[in-house]
Amino acid sequence: MRLRFAPSPTGALHIGGARTALYNFLLARASGGALILRIEDTDRERSSAENIEQILDALRWLEIDYDEGPFLQSAREQRHRQALAALLESGRAYRCLATAADVKAFKERHGAQRGFRGRDDGEGAIRLRVPEQGETVVHDLIRGDTVFAHAHLDDPVIARADGSVLYNFAVAIDDLDDRVSHVVRGEDHLSNTPKQLLVIEAARELGLGGEDGPPAYAHLPLLHGPDGRKLSKRHGAASVQELRTEGLLPEAVCNYLALLGWGAGDDQTVLSREQLIARFTLERVSRNPARFDAAKLRWLNGIYIRALPAAELAARLQAFIATEQPEHAQALARHPQLLHRAAAISQEKIQTLAEFWPLAGFLFERREIDAQAAARHLDRAGRELLMRAYEALRTCEPFDERQIELALAAIIARERVKPGALYQPIRVAIAGRAVSPGIFESLAALGREQALERMKDALQTSAQQLALDG
RNA sequence: GCCGCCAUCGUCUAGGGGACUAGGACGCCGCCCUCUCACGGCGGUAACACGGGUUCGAAUCCCGUUGGCGGUACCA
């Protein structure tokens, strides 16, 4: 199979585009064929180099790589003009002065379901001549046959008056030139397909194509936002970059995207890249639009985070903080040897990379104690127990998880309190919050000196606070 | 308006005439585990849009209605 992903660089790559790219990629890999990346930049006003770079970057991050390209559609201008000239000369296309208002007036005169037919004015925009009779059938691999009666189709504008080509023309010629065998794209292109098929047909009749026939088409169900409407750049769509900023793993994103509109058939939801390649088929792609569910993606991401070796998680966190949370990079750099351990003890408690610092950042930098947490856990009884813990930990030797646990357990037994009554005050004192990784691990990772210092300070400030409060 | 696509739990889906008192996953709720938060385990909540056919039998096939979405650009 020869497939192509053809984004228009009019914005960042969003999840709908990413899914399309992924499906094409999976098919190319499974078939041993090729994936072509073609940038559809014929819209000169809205296309930009920055957008192209963003798209390339997003694909790199997702590890969706291509075999040919990236090609710029605008670079094929000469070829497009040549094909256009041939169509014009043969009469398959014509120049027409009709405006949008003229088209509307035509419809009012002839009935709304009657396709617009222009007059050959010898100047103006270039329209493709759609045959009066017959129909064009799109043999869609996902939807089956869809019939478009020619009578209903307008003669589409395929190039502006200045000869610059439009999407429906350029894409058809390019698919032919690139010898694309399968066009896999969003369903929003389904109604465009007969126009493209007509262009291809005309081009092939004029000997402009190669040996190959038109590509096979597969139109994917659209991705909808929470509002149930098509997801697009302008419509509350998460861009790939946003997912990255949220601390999602590319492999989790790919896994989730694969599941949006496709299922393996059994009940498996966690699928590696290799499994996806092996199992993905167009036949199993759903016809229903799918809604993007951020909660499920996060859940899946948590699975992937927990499956990572701690060292790998540490490396990902390092990179993530460097680019997405640069405000913490310095603190992190001060204790490079701590990251691996911090990652290990946080791993089962975080769902995204972004959640790491709020949970375990206290290991790297001291932070203020949350007032609510202090009020709740550093009350008189809490401080009493914190004092005991302070004494015990001062002499705890070695200062490791095992010994810390034993030392604290002794206090719990002696004072006849619930574990939480002792652990929470300690947690608040060292982490500044009522939530942290396991308390023994946290203490050990922090080290005796820092732990004792923070506990002592917490004791003092909370005592002062208590005195102030009366 | 017109052309087209779609229609199973809140969401993603399994289902392709009897195996369906409709399965799984996320979410939500409850219980267990438990030093917090999570993780994990167990249980629960919840759907075949509606109406006609076809058939001994329909979530599954056909038609219609309704609804949603897309297209209808000298955007892609």
XYZ file of C-alpha atoms (C1' of nucleotides) in Angstrom:
546
model
C 0.000 0.000 0.000
C 1.082 3.538 -0.694
C -0.484 5.942 1.751
C -0.218 9.596 2.421
C -0.872 11.967 5.236
C -1.662 15.386 3.856
C -2.192 18.002 6.531
C -2.772 21.627 5.743
C -0.439 23.876 7.704
C -3.154 26.275 8.776
C -2.711 25.483 12.447
C -1.105 23.073 14.855
C -1.631 19.352 14.431
C -4.654 18.430 16.500
C -5.781 15.051 17.668
C -7.977 14.414 14.656
C -5.062 14.929 12.329
C -2.838 12.897 14.587
C -5.243 9.991 14.446
C -5.405 10.172 10.664
C -1.617 10.194 10.532
C -1.463 7.242 12.902
C -3.910 5.126 10.921
C -2.005 5.793 7.730
C 1.231 4.984 9.485
C -0.076 1.694 10.887
C -1.330 0.626 7.482
C 1.936 1.525 5.800
C 3.958 -0.431 8.334
C 1.688 -3.443 8.320
C 1.633 -3.649 4.543
C 5.303 -3.012 4.096
C 4.311 -0.107 1.894
C 5.127 3.544 2.130
C 3.813 6.580 3.948
C 4.119 9.861 2.125
C 3.948 13.155 3.954
C 2.556 15.920 1.837
C 1.925 19.406 3.128
C -1.167 20.858 1.502
C -0.206 24.484 1.465
C -2.188 25.772 -1.486
C -4.021 28.142 0.847
C -1.358 30.803 0.774
C -2.998 33.118 3.269
C -3.427 30.644 6.064
C -0.400 28.425 5.603
C 2.780 29.193 7.468
C 6.253 27.812 7.949
C 5.778 27.803 11.717
C 2.749 25.590 11.359
C 4.671 23.200 9.164
C 7.402 22.965 11.752
C 4.834 22.365 14.469
C 3.248 19.550 12.527
C 6.614 17.946 11.843
C 7.493 18.277 15.493
C 4.244 16.702 16.615
C 4.764 13.755 14.285
C 8.298 13.310 15.568
C 7.058 13.313 19.124
C 4.438 10.705 18.318
C 7.108 8.713 16.496
C 5.038 8.600 13.372
C 7.652 8.609 10.694
C 7.206 8.687 6.978
C 9.053 7.193 4.062
C 8.685 9.935 1.490
C 8.529 13.677 1.868
C 7.713 16.005 3.359
C 6.609 17.376 0.022
C 5.185 20.825 -0.328
C 2.172 20.952 -2.547
C 3.085 24.499 -3.518
C 6.354 23.203 -4.993
C 4.410 21.334 -7.662
C 2.880 24.457 -9.102
C 4.325 23.887 -12.524
C 2.918 20.423 -12.792
C -0.464 21.665 -11.621
C -0.516 24.438 -14.209
C 0.412 22.006 -16.926
C -2.417 19.652 -15.992
C -4.764 22.588 -15.747
C -3.837 23.758 -19.228
C -4.486 20.306 -20.630
C -7.911 20.174 -19.022
C -8.725 23.618 -20.343
C -7.594 22.752 -23.815
C -9.596 19.560 -23.917
C -12.702 21.335 -22.738
C -12.930 19.327 -19.522
C -12.510 22.608 -17.721
C -13.449 26.155 -18.601
C -13.003 29.711 -17.445
C -16.032 31.291 -15.931
C -16.842 34.678 -14.446
C -19.659 33.422 -12.239
C -19.575 34.573 -8.627
C -20.995 32.922 -5.557
C -24.072 35.088 -5.964
C -24.473 33.858 -9.525
C -24.320 30.269 -8.353
C -26.990 30.976 -5.786
C -29.194 32.648 -8.364
C -28.726 29.667 -10.661
C -29.936 27.340 -7.934
C -32.956 29.449 -7.248
C -33.884 29.288 -10.881
C -33.231 25.602 -11.404
C -33.989 24.151 -7.995
C -31.663 23.698 -5.088
C -30.732 20.127 -5.924
C -29.619 21.095 -9.412
C -25.847 21.429 -9.716
C -24.451 24.695 -11.031
C -23.254 24.775 -14.626
C -21.346 27.811 -15.722
C -20.842 29.407 -19.069
C -17.484 29.385 -20.799
C -16.542 33.033 -20.563
C -12.965 32.517 -21.662
C -11.815 34.322 -18.542
C -12.205 34.092 -14.776
C -11.891 31.199 -12.386
C -11.429 27.723 -13.781
C -14.201 25.207 -13.247
C -14.246 21.522 -13.950
C -17.015 20.444 -16.270
C -19.119 17.830 -14.543
C -20.941 15.548 -16.955
C -24.694 16.134 -17.132
C -25.528 12.466 -17.072
C -24.456 9.652 -14.860
C -23.038 9.423 -11.416
C -19.789 8.957 -9.590
C -19.612 6.191 -7.041
C -17.164 6.349 -4.180
C -16.268 2.806 -3.187
C -15.396 3.552 0.373
C -13.535 0.865 2.251
C -15.239 1.773 5.493
C -18.668 2.914 4.349
C -19.315 0.921 1.239
C -20.549 2.561 -1.952
C -21.812 6.107 -1.900
C -23.458 7.386 -5.043
C -23.248 10.998 -6.164
C -25.494 11.919 -9.085
C -23.701 14.269 -11.435
C -26.838 16.335 -11.770
C -26.489 17.312 -8.111
C -22.865 18.341 -8.329
C -21.780 21.896 -9.042
C -19.018 22.450 -11.551
C -16.311 22.947 -8.952
C -13.803 25.754 -9.123
C -10.441 24.062 -9.433
C -8.226 27.120 -9.873
C -8.389 30.816 -9.233
C -8.480 33.290 -12.073
C -4.722 33.759 -11.757
C -4.201 30.072 -12.359
C -3.301 29.094 -8.820
C -4.869 25.754 -8.097
C -7.327 24.822 -5.393
C -7.358 21.873 -3.077
C -9.745 19.560 -4.888
C -7.672 19.780 -8.015
C -4.210 19.720 -6.512
C -4.928 16.815 -4.226
C -6.276 14.698 -7.065
C -3.294 15.356 -9.302
C -0.867 14.770 -6.435
C -2.456 11.503 -5.394
C -2.087 10.376 -8.964
C 1.507 11.596 -9.242
C 2.468 10.071 -5.921
C 0.870 6.798 -6.998
C -1.156 6.720 -3.822
C -3.038 3.450 -3.548
C -5.163 4.252 -0.499
C -6.477 7.580 0.660
C -7.306 7.380 4.349
C -8.668 10.652 5.700
C -11.475 12.234 7.671
C -15.085 11.861 6.713
C -15.359 15.575 6.092
C -13.701 14.826 2.767
C -16.310 12.341 1.623
C -18.351 14.919 -0.268
C -15.179 16.166 -1.945
C -14.283 12.760 -3.227
C -16.498 12.711 -6.334
C -14.944 16.003 -7.442
C -11.488 14.550 -7.007
C -12.483 11.376 -8.750
C -13.781 13.432 -11.673
C -10.484 15.331 -11.853
C -8.573 12.077 -11.812
C -10.773 10.621 -14.478
C -10.297 13.621 -16.738
C -6.569 13.701 -16.123
C -6.175 10.028 -16.920
C -8.176 10.367 -20.096
C -5.779 13.062 -21.176
C -2.858 10.816 -20.407
C -1.746 12.887 -17.441
C -1.767 10.023 -14.978
C 0.450 7.008 -14.876
C -0.632 3.428 -15.231
C -2.462 3.410 -11.925
C -6.165 3.868 -11.496
C -7.656 6.130 -8.887
C -6.777 5.324 -5.284
C -9.102 3.424 -2.993
C -10.737 5.627 -0.381
C -11.427 5.135 3.277
C -13.142 7.901 5.207
C -12.661 7.865 8.928
C -15.399 8.939 11.294
C -14.869 12.429 12.593
C -13.604 13.160 16.054
C -15.930 15.292 18.090
C -15.291 17.550 21.024
C -17.238 17.429 24.272
C -19.895 19.518 22.563
C -20.471 16.806 19.982
C -19.244 18.880 17.095
C -16.433 18.324 14.681
C -13.105 18.829 16.324
C -11.000 21.401 14.575
C -8.384 23.964 15.294
C -10.988 26.555 15.875
C -13.276 24.256 17.757
C -11.865 23.479 21.167
C -9.545 20.816 19.849
C -6.619 19.622 21.821
C -3.472 20.029 19.802
C -0.793 17.408 20.094
C 1.377 20.018 21.744
C -1.225 20.523 24.454
C -1.262 16.829 25.221
C 2.477 16.965 25.521
C 2.280 19.905 27.888
C -0.199 18.010 30.024
C 2.428 15.369 30.567
C 0.998 12.608 28.432
C 3.260 9.970 26.965
C 3.332 9.695 23.170
C 2.830 5.938 23.291
C -0.269 6.388 25.438
C -1.589 9.037 23.081
C -1.102 6.735 20.102
C -2.747 3.854 21.901
C -5.707 6.003 22.831
C -6.005 7.558 19.388
C -5.981 4.126 17.805
C -8.966 3.230 19.951
C -10.930 6.298 18.903
C -12.811 4.862 16.000
C -11.280 1.434 15.963
C -11.236 -1.608 18.201
C -9.125 -4.719 18.141
C -12.213 -6.886 18.170
C -11.498 -8.564 21.458
C -11.613 -6.497 24.595
C -8.007 -5.464 24.617
C -7.445 -1.786 25.229
C -3.776 -1.585 26.065
C -1.936 -2.192 22.824
C 1.699 -1.565 22.035
C 2.792 0.022 18.817
C 3.743 -3.409 17.486
C 0.381 -4.863 18.400
C -1.374 -1.970 16.728
C 0.583 -2.495 13.557
C -0.175 -6.189 13.603
C -3.859 -5.874 14.361
C -5.103 -2.678 12.760
C -7.399 -3.070 9.779
C -9.667 -0.654 7.953
C -12.446 -3.227 8.087
C -12.669 -2.766 11.820
C -12.796 1.009 11.731
C -16.065 2.302 13.106
C -18.466 4.422 11.095
C -19.638 6.479 14.049
C -18.078 9.729 15.057
C -16.145 9.481 18.292
C -15.859 11.879 21.146
C -12.485 12.672 22.624
C -12.491 11.535 26.262
C -9.655 13.151 28.188
C -10.377 11.097 31.312
C -9.808 7.820 29.518
C -6.620 9.074 27.957
C -5.331 9.996 31.402
C -6.202 6.567 32.722
C -4.349 4.932 29.854
C -1.422 7.245 30.410
C -1.256 6.117 34.020
C -0.981 2.534 32.846
C 1.935 3.468 30.619
C 3.658 5.467 33.340
C 3.488 2.565 35.746
C 4.813 0.194 33.124
C 7.941 2.283 32.562
C 11.197 1.231 34.232
C 11.946 3.811 36.937
C 15.079 4.952 35.148
C 13.107 5.552 31.982
C 10.445 7.447 33.883
C 13.166 9.587 35.429
C 14.539 10.376 31.985
C 11.103 11.341 30.721
C 10.530 13.542 33.755
C 13.854 15.213 33.241
C 13.010 16.073 29.654
C 9.470 17.060 30.522
C 10.441 19.441 33.277
C 13.149 20.970 31.137
C 10.707 21.937 28.401
C 7.323 22.146 30.057
C 8.066 23.164 33.632
C 11.298 25.145 33.309
C 10.556 26.931 36.578
C 11.504 23.720 38.369
C 14.514 22.827 36.304
C 16.929 24.550 38.662
C 15.739 22.784 41.771
C 15.899 19.524 39.883
C 19.426 20.215 38.730
C 20.591 20.781 42.282
C 19.779 17.176 43.227
C 20.350 15.121 40.113
C 20.908 11.933 42.054
C 17.488 12.200 43.651
C 15.374 12.018 40.543
C 15.510 8.288 40.005
C 14.393 7.597 43.534
C 11.729 10.279 43.465
C 10.391 8.834 40.237
C 10.315 5.357 41.689
C 8.330 6.327 44.760
C 5.926 8.521 42.783
C 5.323 6.198 39.894
C 2.170 4.535 41.079
C 0.661 7.786 42.252
C 0.819 9.912 39.141
C -1.145 9.717 35.954
C 0.798 12.267 33.958
C 4.309 13.657 33.999
C 2.853 17.004 35.010
C 1.636 15.544 38.293
C 5.094 14.596 39.434
C 6.283 17.927 40.716
C 3.218 18.793 42.777
C 3.528 15.404 44.427
C 7.265 15.007 44.892
C 8.769 18.418 44.257
C 9.257 18.888 48.010
C 12.141 16.431 47.787
C 14.018 18.958 45.671
C 12.968 22.239 47.142
C 11.398 23.234 50.379
C 7.980 24.745 50.077
C 5.575 26.521 52.311
C 3.246 24.511 54.447
C -0.316 24.543 53.268
C -2.422 26.365 55.862
C -5.307 23.949 55.698
C -3.087 20.933 56.041
C -1.342 22.538 59.009
C -4.592 23.413 60.715
C -5.764 19.896 60.339
C -2.654 17.891 61.167
C -0.404 20.164 63.180
C -2.798 20.722 66.023
C -1.779 20.100 69.602
C -1.989 16.325 69.338
C -0.239 16.331 66.007
C 2.607 18.426 67.275
C 2.992 16.191 70.275
C 3.457 13.193 68.037
C 5.636 15.117 65.624
C 7.928 15.864 68.532
C 8.210 12.171 69.342
C 8.924 11.419 65.700
C 11.602 14.076 65.669
C 13.352 12.490 68.634
C 13.103 9.015 67.195
C 14.352 9.968 63.767
C 17.305 11.844 65.203
C 18.792 8.630 66.368
C 17.385 6.282 63.797
C 20.298 4.368 62.311
C 20.623 3.737 59.431
C 18.241 6.350 58.098
C 16.543 4.093 55.599
C 12.982 3.040 54.914
C 13.152 -0.069 57.036
C 14.593 1.580 60.129
C 12.355 4.599 59.805
C 9.319 2.375 59.695
C 10.462 0.487 62.797
C 11.208 3.660 64.690
C 7.839 5.178 63.896
C 5.977 1.951 64.543
C 7.415 1.940 68.035
C 5.885 5.353 68.692
C 2.527 4.244 67.391
C 2.588 1.222 69.689
C 3.745 3.195 72.697
C 1.316 6.079 72.244
C -1.530 3.818 71.172
C -2.485 6.008 68.222
C -3.540 5.232 64.724
C -0.728 5.279 62.161
C -2.244 8.229 60.339
C -2.183 10.325 63.493
C 1.585 10.170 63.440
C 2.266 10.026 59.724
C 0.142 12.954 58.622
C 1.858 15.532 60.816
C 5.207 14.297 59.542
C 3.985 14.417 55.983
C 2.723 17.958 56.316
C 5.941 19.023 57.990
C 8.255 17.668 55.305
C 6.081 17.909 52.186
C 4.021 20.922 53.119
C 0.892 19.095 52.056
C -1.337 16.273 53.202
C -0.476 14.276 50.089
C 2.868 12.774 49.196
C 4.487 9.490 48.289
C 4.745 6.907 51.081
C 6.028 8.485 54.254
C 8.954 6.114 54.897
C 10.157 6.412 51.334
C 9.724 10.148 51.433
C 11.697 10.544 54.638
C 14.475 8.317 53.434
C 14.680 10.091 50.109
C 14.708 13.508 51.750
C 17.496 12.566 54.105
C 17.787 12.984 57.831
C 19.120 16.481 57.852
C 16.406 18.028 55.715
C 13.680 15.972 57.367
C 14.670 16.994 60.885
C 15.094 20.619 59.924
C 11.669 20.819 58.368
C 10.046 19.013 61.274
C 11.654 21.312 63.766
C 10.575 24.389 61.871
C 7.070 23.077 61.514
C 6.968 22.499 65.239
C 8.044 26.055 65.923
C 5.861 27.871 63.460
C 2.795 25.865 64.309
C 3.412 26.478 67.996
C 3.636 30.190 67.324
C 0.534 30.026 65.270
C -1.253 28.222 68.077
C -0.145 30.830 70.567
C -1.381 33.590 68.314
C -4.699 31.911 67.872
C -5.044 31.910 71.607
C -32.575 24.772 1.699
C -29.839 21.023 -1.043
C -26.303 16.720 -1.241
C -24.193 13.058 1.845
C -22.715 10.212 6.266
C -24.140 8.240 10.965
C -27.456 6.159 15.003
C -25.938 0.100 21.314
C -24.686 2.382 28.598
C -22.674 9.656 30.133
C -18.030 8.285 26.777
C -15.115 4.585 23.504
C -16.932 0.130 21.861
C -18.350 -5.771 21.289
C -22.378 -7.500 18.508
C -22.844 -8.860 11.566
C -31.021 -13.165 12.607
C -31.499 -17.439 17.579
C -25.280 -18.252 21.937
C -28.363 -11.195 24.495
C -31.900 -11.820 31.204
C -26.904 -7.085 25.325
C -20.281 -8.212 26.816
C -15.666 -5.142 27.837
C -13.150 -0.436 28.969
C -13.240 4.782 30.964
C -16.215 7.607 34.256
C -19.412 7.440 38.440
C -21.112 4.891 43.223
C -20.136 1.265 47.209
C -16.897 -2.205 49.725
C -11.916 -4.245 50.606
C -6.632 -3.081 50.919
C -4.291 1.221 53.340
C 0.202 6.243 56.526
C -2.183 10.512 52.711
C -3.051 10.190 47.611
C -2.942 6.678 44.268
C -2.462 1.585 42.663
C -4.793 -3.061 43.055
C -9.146 -6.325 44.106
C -14.500 -7.106 44.426
C -19.427 -5.450 43.478
C -22.953 -1.957 41.466
C -25.214 1.972 38.169
C -26.202 2.518 32.995
C -27.707 1.505 26.331
C -30.041 -1.372 21.406
C -33.534 6.718 19.133
C -38.780 5.978 17.350
C -42.419 3.676 13.959
C -43.464 0.239 10.356
C -42.197 -4.094 7.788
C -39.359 -9.103 6.471
C -38.934 -13.614 9.521
C -40.978 -19.024 13.479
C -37.423 -15.419 15.610
C -34.335 -8.887 14.996
C -29.684 -4.785 18.512
C -28.544 -7.388 14.028
C -31.985 -7.147 7.254
C -35.448 -3.344 4.528
C -38.357 1.315 4.533
C -39.821 5.718 6.906
C -39.481 9.366 10.894
C -36.590 11.885 14.266
C -31.968 13.351 15.783
C -26.659 14.270 15.274
C -22.740 15.404 12.101
C -20.280 16.737 7.534
C -20.260 19.171 2.828
C -22.468 22.890 0.107
C -15.808 28.515 -0.566
C -11.872 31.540 -6.273
C -10.363 27.053 2.516
C -8.141 22.424 3.295
